[in-house]
Amino acid sequence: YAWGEEDYWASPLEFFAKRMGDCEDYVISKYFALRRAGISDEKLYFTYTQVVGYDKVHMVLVYYPSAKAVPLVLDNINKKVLPGTHRNDLIPVYSFNAKSLFLAKQAGRGESIPGKDTQNKRWIDFLQNLEKSIN
């Protein structure tokens, strides 16, 4: 583990200072870079996947150019930005952004999880801690 504990989510500053990280750290840094470049949050989703042939989960960032488009997968293992339909090595489990949590389906967002608590608590906690560290 890059941070001495499983599933630690590093801020972009921590990630760049250490010059290494887990898949989550790459995704978080890509997310903030794309948001800074003007990409809307509604087009970016953190996606937990199962890696085919391995007993391992892996996080990637997916970008939807439009609501009905096949997402593009940004991954730290496969450096090519490919459509989700070309990533047969990954099985999506669930996706989330700042507003929504979805059960995933192949190459798409799938079904929104109903209910009032539809945000990923880990992500919300991360953002609150990040804001505290900046202020």
Coordinates of C-alpha atoms in Angstrom, one line a residue:
Y1 CA 0.0 0.0 0.0
A2 CA 1.3 3.4 -1.0
W3 CA 0.1 5.0 2.2
G4 CA 0.7 2.2 4.7
E5 CA -3.0 1.4 4.9
E6 CA -5.5 -0.2 2.6
D7 CA -7.8 2.1 0.7
Y8 CA -6.4 5.5 1.8
W9 CA -7.6 8.2 -0.5
A10 CA -4.8 10.8 -1.0
S11 CA -5.4 14.4 -2.0
P12 CA -3.8 15.5 -5.2
L13 CA -1.1 17.4 -3.3
E14 CA -0.3 14.3 -1.2
F15 CA -0.2 12.2 -4.4
F16 CA 2.1 14.5 -6.3
A17 CA 4.4 15.0 -3.3
K18 CA 4.8 11.3 -2.9
R19 CA 4.9 10.6 -6.6
M20 CA 3.1 7.4 -6.2
G21 CA -0.3 6.1 -5.2
D22 CA -3.0 3.5 -5.5
C23 CA -5.6 3.5 -8.3
E24 CA -7.9 5.7 -6.2
D25 CA -5.2 8.4 -5.9
Y26 CA -4.8 8.5 -9.7
V27 CA -8.5 8.8 -10.2
I28 CA -8.9 11.6 -7.6
S29 CA -6.0 13.5 -9.2
K30 CA -7.4 13.1 -12.7
Y31 CA -10.9 14.1 -11.5
F32 CA -9.6 17.4 -10.0
A33 CA -7.5 18.1 -13.1
L34 CA -10.4 17.6 -15.4
R35 CA -12.7 19.7 -13.2
R36 CA -10.1 22.4 -13.2
A37 CA -10.0 22.2 -17.0
G38 CA -13.8 22.9 -17.1
I39 CA -15.2 19.4 -17.4
S40 CA -18.6 19.2 -15.7
D41 CA -19.0 16.9 -12.7
E42 CA -22.0 15.3 -14.3
K43 CA -19.7 13.9 -17.0
L44 CA -17.2 12.3 -14.6
Y45 CA -17.8 9.1 -12.5
F46 CA -15.5 7.2 -10.2
T47 CA -16.1 3.6 -11.1
Y48 CA -15.2 0.6 -9.0
T49 CA -14.5 -2.4 -11.2
Q50 CA -13.6 -6.1 -10.8
V51 CA -10.5 -7.0 -12.8
V52 CA -11.2 -10.1 -15.0
G53 CA -9.0 -13.0 -13.9
Y54 CA -7.9 -11.4 -10.6
D55 CA -9.6 -11.4 -7.2
K56 CA -9.1 -7.6 -7.1
V57 CA -11.1 -4.4 -7.3
H58 CA -9.8 -1.5 -9.2
M59 CA -11.0 2.1 -9.5
V60 CA -11.1 4.0 -12.8
L61 CA -12.4 7.4 -13.8
V62 CA -15.0 7.4 -16.6
Y63 CA -16.0 10.4 -18.7
Y64 CA -19.3 10.6 -20.5
P65 CA -19.0 13.1 -23.5
S66 CA -22.8 13.2 -23.5
A67 CA -25.6 11.6 -21.4
K68 CA -26.2 8.7 -23.9
A69 CA -22.6 8.2 -24.9
V70 CA -20.4 5.2 -24.2
P71 CA -18.0 6.4 -21.5
L72 CA -14.3 6.8 -22.0
V73 CA -12.2 5.0 -19.3
L74 CA -9.2 6.8 -17.8
D75 CA -7.0 4.2 -16.0
N76 CA -3.6 4.1 -14.5
I77 CA -2.9 0.5 -15.6
N78 CA -3.9 0.8 -19.2
K79 CA -2.7 4.2 -20.3
K80 CA -4.8 4.4 -23.4
V81 CA -8.1 6.2 -23.1
L82 CA -10.6 3.7 -24.5
P83 CA -14.4 3.4 -24.7
G84 CA -15.9 1.2 -21.9
T85 CA -17.0 -1.2 -24.6
H86 CA -13.3 -1.9 -25.4
R87 CA -12.3 -2.6 -21.8
N88 CA -13.2 -6.3 -21.5
D89 CA -10.7 -6.6 -18.7
L90 CA -12.9 -4.6 -16.3
I91 CA -16.4 -5.5 -15.0
P92 CA -18.0 -2.4 -13.6
V93 CA -19.5 -2.8 -10.1
Y94 CA -20.7 0.7 -9.2
S95 CA -20.1 4.3 -10.1
F96 CA -20.5 7.6 -8.3
N97 CA -19.9 11.3 -8.5
A98 CA -20.7 14.1 -6.1
K99 CA -24.4 13.8 -6.7
S100 CA -25.3 10.2 -7.5
L101 CA -24.5 6.5 -6.9
F102 CA -25.2 4.0 -9.5
L103 CA -25.1 0.2 -9.8
A104 CA -23.0 -0.3 -12.9
K105 CA -23.6 -2.2 -16.0
Q106 CA -21.2 -3.0 -18.8
A107 CA -20.1 0.2 -20.5
G108 CA -22.7 2.4 -18.8
R109 CA -24.0 3.9 -15.5
G110 CA -26.7 1.4 -15.0
E111 CA -29.5 2.0 -12.5
S112 CA -29.5 4.8 -10.0
I113 CA -29.7 3.6 -6.4
P114 CA -33.0 4.9 -5.0
G115 CA -33.4 6.6 -1.7
K116 CA -32.3 9.7 0.1
D117 CA -28.7 8.6 0.7
T118 CA -27.5 8.3 -2.8
Q119 CA -24.1 9.9 -2.4
N120 CA -20.9 7.9 -1.7
K121 CA -20.1 8.5 2.0
R122 CA -16.4 7.9 1.4
W123 CA -16.3 10.6 -1.3
I124 CA -18.2 13.1 0.8
D125 CA -16.0 12.5 3.8
F126 CA -12.9 12.9 1.6
L127 CA -14.1 16.2 0.2
Q128 CA -14.9 17.5 3.7
N129 CA -11.5 16.5 5.0
L130 CA -9.8 18.1 1.9
E131 CA -11.7 21.3 2.5
K132 CA -10.6 21.4 6.1
S133 CA -6.9 20.9 5.2
I134 CA -7.1 23.7 2.7
N135 CA -8.7 26.2 5.0

